[in-house]
Amino acid sequence: MKHYYDKIERINYEGTQTDNPFAFRHYNPSQIILGKTMAEHLRFSICYWHTFCWAGTDMFGSGSFNYPWQSSDDPLSNAKAKADVAFEFLYKMNVPFYAFHDVDVAPEGNSIQEYINNLSIMTDILLEKQQQTGVNLLWGTANCFTNPKYAAGAATNPDPEVFACAATQVVHAMNATHKLGGQNYVLWGGREGYETLLNTDLRKEREQVGKFMQLVVENKHKIGFNGTLLIEPKPQEPTKHQYDYDVATIYGFLKQFGLEKEIKVNIEANHATLAGHSFQHEVASAFALDIFGSLDANRGDPQLGWDTDQFPNSVEENTLVMYEILKNGGFTTGGLNFDAKIRRQSVDKYDAFYGHIGAMDTMALSLKCAAKMIEDNALNQKVTDRYAGWSNNLGKEILQGNMTLQDIAQYSLSHNLQPKPYSGEQEKLENLVNKFIFG
């Protein structure tokens, strides 16, 4: 099992002229861009759940993958074998980070105590694997949505005993993340929403999840976890309407419960598009609201209305995302986690390498294009020029609160204001972006 992927040693950069499918064409970890290496800018992470846990099932089909680490009758033995393969893959993919849910790495067991024991055993094994490979934990989280007890939500559940079970998982998943040196802890409300208002008390459920998040923040400080707490926005699927719909919705929730200085967001591309936004919009919104944390890099299928979790392959889309990140100073504790899975028909064990290699090259090329946009400064200058009036006397007086609404109205009258519209030059700027991408 320790040499499951025996065809290759490690994925390295070979440049655009290579024909080697097991090589990077654009991702050169040591290449310096805007004063930092590519590895420092991109902070790549591979997720445990899609890459090593998903069996190739869908709504209409059973598992199409036959992984040897899923074959034992002993769940803990399977978990140990899976860890062997996972860290072999992570090392050979040449990534600095990985991410997991608690039950991705440890069997849930048949009782709370069994769950705790299993997670403790596997946490020690993961720590040893990290030390052996140099791959570290970007973030951990708790799966409080798969088990049938969470059918009506976890923190939002009408039964306080279910709330308590979710709290137990989060406590121990946070402890594991802390022990493993995780740089973030994510709270993903997989079923925190409603299917019908006929049996739902919206106010009560919001209060419940608000209290849950306050308790999580309190626990973070109690255990001395110095990482960042993140909420992941998701608009729909599986519930009709999720309370964590998008970045703006989460910000309103955080403000309501006094958490806007304690929790940031982990934004997923496919969730952004399901909410009717672009990935760039959600990233820009998070920076504007000062809650940007980390990213799940993937894509959806525009013809399908659910979360398909495909690997990112659009340099055009992701150049704009990387531009937002670069112009706002880059990641701190966050990174680019590939919350993506190979297709159900991709049954060869090396297909996961192809998916991740292509995704990493896509994001690396996007980074290089975005860096050119930053260095050129034309886009930023256009925005500065467009809002220049707000740096003049009238704009300053309004924003500094020195004028009432009536004062502003009187100013308009006394100065006989007749402002004229001027071009936003959108088409010109879109052509400029294409020049940086395509040359």
Short mmCIF file of C-alpha atoms in Angstrom, two decimals:
data_model
loop_
_atom_site.label_atom_id
_atom_site.label_comp_id
_atom_site.label_asym_id
_atom_site.label_seq_id
_atom_site.Cartn_x
_atom_site.Cartn_y
_atom_site.Cartn_z
CA MET A 1 0.00 0.00 0.00
CA LYS A 2 2.90 2.38 0.62
CA HIS A 3 3.78 2.15 -3.08
CA TYR A 4 0.28 2.07 -4.53
CA TYR A 5 1.19 4.62 -7.22
CA ASP A 6 4.31 2.78 -8.38
CA LYS A 7 4.38 4.29 -11.89
CA ILE A 8 5.75 7.65 -10.73
CA GLU A 9 8.06 9.16 -8.13
CA ARG A 10 7.06 12.83 -7.85
CA ILE A 11 5.44 15.44 -10.07
CA ASN A 12 7.91 18.18 -11.02
CA TYR A 13 7.96 21.24 -13.26
CA GLU A 14 9.20 20.55 -16.81
CA GLY A 15 7.90 23.60 -18.70
CA THR A 16 5.51 24.11 -21.59
CA GLN A 17 7.49 22.00 -24.06
CA THR A 18 7.12 18.75 -22.12
CA ASP A 19 4.98 15.87 -23.35
CA ASN A 20 5.15 14.14 -19.96
CA PRO A 21 1.57 13.84 -18.59
CA PHE A 22 3.05 13.45 -15.10
CA ALA A 23 4.72 16.87 -15.07
CA PHE A 24 3.73 20.48 -14.48
CA ARG A 25 3.84 22.76 -17.49
CA HIS A 26 3.17 26.03 -15.62
CA TYR A 27 3.44 25.35 -11.89
CA ASN A 28 7.04 25.94 -10.88
CA PRO A 29 6.96 26.03 -7.05
CA SER A 30 10.20 28.00 -6.74
CA GLN A 31 9.51 30.61 -9.45
CA ILE A 32 9.41 34.12 -7.99
CA ILE A 33 6.38 36.22 -8.88
CA LEU A 34 5.85 39.64 -7.31
CA GLY A 35 8.37 38.87 -4.60
CA LYS A 36 7.04 35.45 -3.54
CA THR A 37 7.38 31.93 -4.88
CA MET A 38 4.50 30.29 -6.69
CA ALA A 39 4.22 27.83 -3.81
CA GLU A 40 3.84 30.72 -1.35
CA HIS A 41 1.24 32.46 -3.51
CA LEU A 42 -0.92 29.42 -4.30
CA ARG A 43 -0.63 27.29 -1.13
CA PHE A 44 -2.13 24.22 -2.84
CA SER A 45 -4.10 21.67 -0.84
CA ILE A 46 -5.72 18.34 -1.77
CA CYS A 47 -8.93 17.21 -0.10
CA TYR A 48 -9.24 13.82 1.57
CA TRP A 49 -12.97 13.31 0.94
CA HIS A 50 -13.18 13.34 -2.87
CA THR A 51 -9.72 11.95 -3.54
CA PHE A 52 -9.63 9.01 -1.12
CA CYS A 53 -13.17 8.53 0.25
CA TRP A 54 -15.57 8.91 -2.66
CA ALA A 55 -16.34 5.53 -4.18
CA GLY A 56 -17.68 6.80 -7.51
CA THR A 57 -21.36 6.79 -6.57
CA ASP A 58 -24.08 9.08 -7.86
CA MET A 59 -27.85 9.35 -7.47
CA PHE A 60 -28.35 6.63 -10.09
CA GLY A 61 -25.32 4.38 -9.65
CA SER A 62 -23.31 2.44 -7.10
CA GLY A 63 -19.58 2.87 -6.59
CA SER A 64 -17.45 2.48 -9.72
CA PHE A 65 -14.09 2.57 -7.93
CA ASN A 66 -12.57 -0.47 -6.24
CA TYR A 67 -10.05 0.99 -3.85
CA PRO A 68 -8.07 -1.57 -1.84
CA TRP A 69 -8.23 0.64 1.27
CA GLN A 70 -12.03 0.25 1.28
CA SER A 71 -12.04 -3.55 1.15
CA SER A 72 -11.37 -4.67 4.73
CA ASP A 73 -14.12 -5.65 7.16
CA ASP A 74 -12.32 -3.60 9.81
CA PRO A 75 -13.02 0.13 9.33
CA LEU A 76 -9.97 1.20 11.35
CA SER A 77 -7.68 -0.97 9.22
CA ASN A 78 -9.19 0.66 6.13
CA ALA A 79 -8.52 4.11 7.60
CA LYS A 80 -4.87 3.27 8.25
CA ALA A 81 -4.40 1.85 4.74
CA LYS A 82 -6.11 4.92 3.28
CA ALA A 83 -3.69 7.18 5.16
CA ASP A 84 -0.76 5.31 3.63
CA VAL A 85 -2.09 5.87 0.11
CA ALA A 86 -3.21 9.45 0.81
CA PHE A 87 0.19 10.63 1.95
CA GLU A 88 1.92 8.80 -0.86
CA PHE A 89 -0.35 10.71 -3.26
CA LEU A 90 0.09 14.05 -1.47
CA TYR A 91 3.87 13.72 -1.47
CA LYS A 92 4.04 12.65 -5.11
CA MET A 93 1.71 15.51 -6.14
CA ASN A 94 4.21 17.92 -4.55
CA VAL A 95 1.61 19.90 -2.59
CA PRO A 96 2.26 21.57 0.78
CA PHE A 97 -1.18 20.97 2.31
CA TYR A 98 -4.21 18.69 2.63
CA ALA A 99 -7.69 19.03 4.17
CA PHE A 100 -10.16 16.61 5.76
CA HIS A 101 -13.45 16.01 7.56
CA ASP A 102 -13.21 14.00 10.77
CA VAL A 103 -14.96 10.91 9.36
CA ASP A 104 -12.85 11.04 6.19
CA VAL A 105 -9.80 10.00 8.19
CA ALA A 106 -11.36 8.02 11.06
CA PRO A 107 -14.32 5.60 11.25
CA GLU A 108 -17.42 7.11 12.83
CA GLY A 109 -17.98 3.97 14.89
CA ASN A 110 -21.15 2.88 16.68
CA SER A 111 -20.94 5.25 19.64
CA ILE A 112 -19.57 8.65 20.60
CA GLN A 113 -16.77 7.01 22.56
CA GLU A 114 -15.79 4.81 19.63
CA TYR A 115 -15.73 7.87 17.38
CA ILE A 116 -13.46 9.72 19.83
CA ASN A 117 -11.11 6.74 20.17
CA ASN A 118 -10.85 6.23 16.40
CA LEU A 119 -10.18 9.91 15.71
CA SER A 120 -7.51 10.00 18.41
CA ILE A 121 -5.73 6.96 16.92
CA MET A 122 -5.85 8.37 13.40
CA THR A 123 -4.74 11.84 14.49
CA ASP A 124 -1.51 10.34 15.83
CA ILE A 125 -1.01 8.45 12.57
CA LEU A 126 -1.65 11.58 10.48
CA LEU A 127 0.84 13.53 12.57
CA GLU A 128 3.48 10.90 11.91
CA LYS A 129 2.66 10.99 8.17
CA GLN A 130 2.98 14.78 8.12
CA GLN A 131 6.40 14.57 9.75
CA GLN A 132 7.54 11.93 7.26
CA THR A 133 6.37 13.75 4.11
CA GLY A 134 6.47 17.44 5.02
CA VAL A 135 2.81 17.80 3.94
CA ASN A 136 0.86 19.90 6.46
CA LEU A 137 -2.80 20.48 7.28
CA LEU A 138 -4.48 23.48 5.68
CA TRP A 139 -7.72 22.86 7.52
CA GLY A 140 -9.88 20.32 9.26
CA THR A 141 -13.64 20.17 9.75
CA ALA A 142 -16.42 17.94 11.07
CA ASN A 143 -18.91 16.08 8.89
CA CYS A 144 -22.19 17.07 10.55
CA PHE A 145 -24.42 16.32 7.57
CA THR A 146 -24.00 12.75 6.26
CA ASN A 147 -25.31 10.75 9.23
CA PRO A 148 -29.14 10.36 9.17
CA LYS A 149 -29.40 12.12 12.54
CA TYR A 150 -28.44 15.32 10.72
CA ALA A 151 -31.27 15.07 8.15
CA ALA A 152 -32.90 18.18 9.68
CA GLY A 153 -29.61 19.97 10.24
CA ALA A 154 -26.97 19.97 12.96
CA ALA A 155 -26.89 23.27 14.84
CA THR A 156 -30.31 24.17 13.35
CA ASN A 157 -31.91 20.83 14.28
CA PRO A 158 -35.22 20.93 16.20
CA ASP A 159 -33.75 18.34 18.62
CA PRO A 160 -31.15 19.71 21.07
CA GLU A 161 -29.60 16.22 21.36
CA VAL A 162 -28.59 16.43 17.71
CA PHE A 163 -27.10 19.88 18.41
CA ALA A 164 -25.10 18.24 21.21
CA CYS A 165 -23.82 15.49 18.89
CA ALA A 166 -22.64 18.09 16.40
CA ALA A 167 -20.93 20.02 19.19
CA THR A 168 -19.12 16.82 20.22
CA GLN A 169 -17.82 16.25 16.70
CA VAL A 170 -16.67 19.85 16.36
CA VAL A 171 -14.84 19.75 19.71
CA HIS A 172 -12.87 16.67 18.73
CA ALA A 173 -12.32 17.70 15.10
CA MET A 174 -10.98 21.04 16.36
CA ASN A 175 -8.72 19.24 18.82
CA ALA A 176 -7.38 17.06 15.99
CA THR A 177 -6.85 20.10 13.75
CA HIS A 178 -5.03 21.89 16.58
CA LYS A 179 -2.78 18.90 17.30
CA LEU A 180 -1.94 18.53 13.61
CA GLY A 181 -0.97 22.19 13.29
CA GLY A 182 -3.89 23.03 11.03
CA GLN A 183 -3.85 26.63 9.84
CA ASN A 184 -7.65 26.92 9.71
CA TYR A 185 -10.79 25.21 10.93
CA VAL A 186 -13.81 25.19 8.58
CA LEU A 187 -17.48 25.09 9.57
CA TRP A 188 -19.47 23.73 6.66
CA GLY A 189 -23.24 23.79 7.22
CA GLY A 190 -24.07 20.92 4.89
CA ARG A 191 -27.72 20.75 5.98
CA GLU A 192 -28.14 24.04 7.84
CA GLY A 193 -31.22 25.18 5.94
CA TYR A 194 -34.81 24.20 5.34
CA GLU A 195 -36.85 22.18 2.87
CA THR A 196 -40.27 23.68 3.69
CA LEU A 197 -41.37 26.65 5.80
CA LEU A 198 -44.44 24.64 6.87
CA ASN A 199 -42.42 23.01 9.66
CA THR A 200 -39.61 25.55 10.12
CA ASP A 201 -39.06 28.35 12.67
CA LEU A 202 -36.53 30.56 10.85
CA ARG A 203 -35.87 32.87 13.80
CA LYS A 204 -35.24 29.98 16.18
CA GLU A 205 -32.94 28.13 13.80
CA ARG A 206 -30.86 31.27 13.19
CA GLU A 207 -30.55 31.77 16.95
CA GLN A 208 -29.44 28.16 17.38
CA VAL A 209 -26.72 28.33 14.75
CA GLY A 210 -25.64 31.75 16.07
CA LYS A 211 -25.20 30.26 19.54
CA PHE A 212 -23.32 27.30 18.05
CA MET A 213 -20.83 29.59 16.30
CA GLN A 214 -20.36 31.66 19.46
CA LEU A 215 -19.54 28.45 21.34
CA VAL A 216 -17.07 27.43 18.62
CA VAL A 217 -15.27 30.77 18.92
CA GLU A 218 -15.16 30.41 22.70
CA ASN A 219 -13.73 26.91 22.35
CA LYS A 220 -11.09 28.09 19.87
CA HIS A 221 -9.67 30.49 22.42
CA LYS A 222 -10.02 28.00 25.26
CA ILE A 223 -7.85 25.36 23.55
CA GLY A 224 -5.36 27.94 22.26
CA PHE A 225 -6.00 27.32 18.56
CA ASN A 226 -4.30 30.14 16.68
CA GLY A 227 -5.66 29.27 13.25
CA THR A 228 -8.52 30.99 11.45
CA LEU A 229 -12.16 29.93 11.78
CA LEU A 230 -13.92 29.78 8.40
CA ILE A 231 -17.54 29.35 7.29
CA GLU A 232 -18.09 27.96 3.80
CA PRO A 233 -20.95 29.60 1.85
CA LYS A 234 -23.33 27.30 0.01
CA PRO A 235 -26.68 28.37 -1.44
CA GLN A 236 -28.60 25.13 -1.99
CA GLU A 237 -28.32 21.37 -2.27
CA PRO A 238 -29.22 19.42 -0.31
CA THR A 239 -31.71 21.79 1.36
CA LYS A 240 -33.98 24.16 -0.52
CA HIS A 241 -32.36 27.21 1.04
CA GLN A 242 -29.16 27.23 3.10
CA TYR A 243 -28.62 29.81 5.84
CA ASP A 244 -25.01 30.19 4.60
CA TYR A 245 -26.18 31.19 1.10
CA ASP A 246 -23.28 33.40 -0.02
CA VAL A 247 -20.57 35.73 1.32
CA ALA A 248 -22.92 38.66 1.87
CA THR A 249 -25.46 36.48 3.69
CA ILE A 250 -22.76 35.11 5.98
CA TYR A 251 -21.49 38.60 6.73
CA GLY A 252 -24.98 39.65 7.80
CA PHE A 253 -25.19 36.57 10.03
CA LEU A 254 -21.77 37.27 11.57
CA LYS A 255 -22.75 40.89 12.28
CA GLN A 256 -26.01 39.78 13.90
CA PHE A 257 -24.18 37.57 16.39
CA GLY A 258 -21.08 39.73 16.90
CA LEU A 259 -18.74 37.33 15.12
CA GLU A 260 -17.48 39.41 12.18
CA LYS A 261 -14.03 39.81 13.79
CA GLU A 262 -13.76 36.12 14.69
CA ILE A 263 -14.82 34.16 11.59
CA LYS A 264 -13.95 34.51 7.91
CA VAL A 265 -15.08 32.59 4.81
CA ASN A 266 -13.85 29.64 2.78
CA ILE A 267 -15.25 30.27 -0.71
CA GLU A 268 -15.90 27.50 -3.22
CA ALA A 269 -16.15 28.28 -6.93
CA ASN A 270 -19.03 25.87 -7.58
CA HIS A 271 -21.00 27.24 -4.61
CA ALA A 272 -20.52 30.78 -5.93
CA THR A 273 -22.06 29.90 -9.28
CA LEU A 274 -24.94 28.02 -7.64
CA ALA A 275 -25.72 31.26 -5.79
CA GLY A 276 -25.89 33.10 -9.12
CA HIS A 277 -22.52 34.80 -8.65
CA SER A 278 -19.12 34.50 -10.26
CA PHE A 279 -16.18 33.14 -8.27
CA GLN A 280 -14.52 36.54 -8.68
CA HIS A 281 -17.54 38.31 -7.20
CA GLU A 282 -17.54 36.20 -4.05
CA VAL A 283 -13.79 36.64 -3.57
CA ALA A 284 -14.04 40.42 -4.10
CA SER A 285 -17.01 40.62 -1.72
CA ALA A 286 -15.07 38.79 0.99
CA PHE A 287 -12.16 41.20 0.69
CA ALA A 288 -14.52 44.20 0.67
CA LEU A 289 -16.13 42.94 3.90
CA ASP A 290 -12.78 41.96 5.45
CA ILE A 291 -13.73 38.30 5.87
CA PHE A 292 -11.62 36.65 3.16
CA GLY A 293 -10.00 33.45 4.39
CA SER A 294 -9.45 30.56 1.96
CA LEU A 295 -10.67 29.03 -1.31
CA ASP A 296 -11.97 25.71 -2.58
CA ALA A 297 -10.89 25.67 -6.21
CA ASN A 298 -13.20 23.75 -8.53
CA ARG A 299 -15.88 24.37 -11.14
CA GLY A 300 -19.47 23.39 -11.86
CA ASP A 301 -21.21 22.40 -15.07
CA PRO A 302 -23.28 25.31 -16.43
CA GLN A 303 -25.87 22.86 -17.79
CA LEU A 304 -26.37 21.20 -14.40
CA GLY A 305 -27.97 22.79 -11.36
CA TRP A 306 -26.02 20.99 -8.67
CA ASP A 307 -22.54 20.86 -7.20
CA THR A 308 -20.50 18.77 -9.66
CA ASP A 309 -17.10 19.51 -8.05
CA GLN A 310 -15.03 19.31 -11.24
CA PHE A 311 -11.41 20.37 -11.46
CA PRO A 312 -10.84 24.02 -12.47
CA ASN A 313 -9.69 24.35 -16.09
CA SER A 314 -10.53 27.94 -17.05
CA VAL A 315 -7.58 30.33 -17.03
CA GLU A 316 -9.93 33.14 -18.09
CA GLU A 317 -12.10 32.73 -14.99
CA ASN A 318 -9.31 32.10 -12.51
CA THR A 319 -7.07 34.92 -13.71
CA LEU A 320 -9.74 37.31 -12.43
CA VAL A 321 -9.87 35.43 -9.13
CA MET A 322 -6.10 35.52 -8.72
CA TYR A 323 -6.14 39.23 -9.61
CA GLU A 324 -8.48 39.92 -6.67
CA ILE A 325 -6.23 37.91 -4.36
CA LEU A 326 -2.99 39.56 -5.49
CA LYS A 327 -4.27 43.13 -5.36
CA ASN A 328 -5.53 42.53 -1.81
CA GLY A 329 -2.28 41.12 -0.47
CA GLY A 330 -2.70 37.38 -1.01
CA PHE A 331 -3.48 34.54 1.35
CA THR A 332 -2.55 34.57 5.03
CA THR A 333 -3.61 31.27 6.63
CA GLY A 334 -5.74 30.22 3.66
CA GLY A 335 -4.88 28.51 0.40
CA LEU A 336 -6.23 26.87 -2.75
CA ASN A 337 -7.83 23.56 -1.76
CA PHE A 338 -8.98 21.34 -4.63
CA ASP A 339 -12.49 20.39 -3.52
CA ALA A 340 -12.79 18.45 -6.77
CA LYS A 341 -13.20 14.87 -7.86
CA ILE A 342 -12.49 12.80 -10.94
CA ARG A 343 -15.50 11.66 -12.97
CA ARG A 344 -17.29 8.40 -12.20
CA GLN A 345 -15.94 6.83 -15.39
CA SER A 346 -12.33 7.75 -14.53
CA VAL A 347 -11.56 4.37 -13.02
CA ASP A 348 -7.79 4.29 -13.55
CA LYS A 349 -5.90 5.01 -10.32
CA TYR A 350 -3.73 7.61 -12.08
CA ASP A 351 -6.69 9.69 -13.25
CA ALA A 352 -6.56 11.63 -9.97
CA PHE A 353 -3.02 12.72 -10.85
CA TYR A 354 -4.14 14.06 -14.22
CA GLY A 355 -6.99 16.00 -12.60
CA HIS A 356 -4.80 17.64 -9.99
CA ILE A 357 -1.89 18.34 -12.38
CA GLY A 358 -4.22 20.13 -14.78
CA ALA A 359 -5.86 22.09 -11.98
CA MET A 360 -2.54 23.19 -10.51
CA ASP A 361 -1.28 24.28 -13.92
CA THR A 362 -4.53 26.20 -14.50
CA MET A 363 -4.14 28.13 -11.25
CA ALA A 364 -0.41 28.68 -11.84
CA LEU A 365 -0.98 30.13 -15.31
CA SER A 366 -3.82 32.25 -13.89
CA LEU A 367 -1.42 33.55 -11.24
CA LYS A 368 1.12 34.54 -13.91
CA CYS A 369 -1.53 36.35 -15.97
CA ALA A 370 -2.88 38.14 -12.89
CA ALA A 371 0.64 39.22 -11.92
CA LYS A 372 1.02 40.88 -15.34
CA MET A 373 -2.20 42.78 -14.69
CA ILE A 374 -0.89 43.95 -11.32
CA GLU A 375 2.45 45.04 -12.79
CA ASP A 376 0.77 46.88 -15.67
CA ASN A 377 -1.57 48.70 -13.22
CA ALA A 378 -3.91 49.88 -16.00
CA LEU A 379 -6.99 48.24 -14.47
CA ASN A 380 -6.27 49.60 -11.01
CA GLN A 381 -5.60 53.06 -12.42
CA LYS A 382 -8.90 52.99 -14.29
CA VAL A 383 -10.76 52.27 -11.04
CA THR A 384 -8.84 55.02 -9.23
CA ASP A 385 -9.65 57.53 -11.97
CA ARG A 386 -13.31 56.51 -12.05
CA TYR A 387 -13.78 57.36 -8.37
CA ALA A 388 -11.47 60.39 -8.32
CA GLY A 389 -14.36 62.75 -7.55
CA TRP A 390 -14.72 61.25 -4.09
CA SER A 391 -11.24 62.57 -3.26
CA ASN A 392 -12.34 66.15 -4.02
CA ASN A 393 -13.99 68.51 -1.55
CA LEU A 394 -17.60 67.47 -2.15
CA GLY A 395 -16.85 63.75 -1.90
CA LYS A 396 -14.75 64.18 1.23
CA GLU A 397 -17.35 66.34 2.97
CA ILE A 398 -20.09 63.78 2.27
CA LEU A 399 -18.09 60.75 3.44
CA GLN A 400 -16.75 62.51 6.54
CA GLY A 401 -20.30 63.24 7.64
CA ASN A 402 -19.94 67.01 7.42
CA MET A 403 -23.05 67.46 5.26
CA THR A 404 -26.67 66.57 5.91
CA LEU A 405 -28.95 65.36 3.14
CA GLN A 406 -30.42 68.88 2.95
CA ASP A 407 -26.91 70.37 2.79
CA ILE A 408 -26.14 68.17 -0.19
CA ALA A 409 -29.39 69.15 -1.88
CA GLN A 410 -28.61 72.85 -1.31
CA TYR A 411 -25.10 72.35 -2.73
CA SER A 412 -26.57 70.82 -5.88
CA LEU A 413 -28.90 73.79 -6.27
CA SER A 414 -26.37 76.52 -5.53
CA HIS A 415 -23.74 75.02 -7.85
CA ASN A 416 -26.29 74.18 -10.56
CA LEU A 417 -24.90 70.65 -10.80
CA GLN A 418 -25.37 69.01 -14.20
CA PRO A 419 -23.01 65.99 -14.18
CA LYS A 420 -22.58 64.19 -17.47
CA PRO A 421 -22.13 60.43 -17.86
CA TYR A 422 -18.79 59.17 -19.12
CA SER A 423 -17.71 55.80 -20.42
CA GLY A 424 -16.86 52.96 -18.08
CA GLU A 425 -14.89 51.45 -20.98
CA GLN A 426 -15.90 47.92 -20.04
CA GLU A 427 -15.24 46.49 -23.49
CA LYS A 428 -11.80 48.09 -23.64
CA LEU A 429 -10.90 46.67 -20.23
CA GLU A 430 -12.15 43.20 -21.18
CA ASN A 431 -9.88 43.33 -24.23
CA LEU A 432 -7.02 44.37 -21.97
CA VAL A 433 -7.58 41.35 -19.73
CA ASN A 434 -7.58 39.08 -22.78
CA LYS A 435 -4.25 40.59 -23.85
CA PHE A 436 -2.69 39.53 -20.56
CA ILE A 437 -4.14 36.03 -20.87
CA PHE A 438 -3.69 35.31 -24.57
CA GLY A 439 -0.93 37.73 -25.51
#
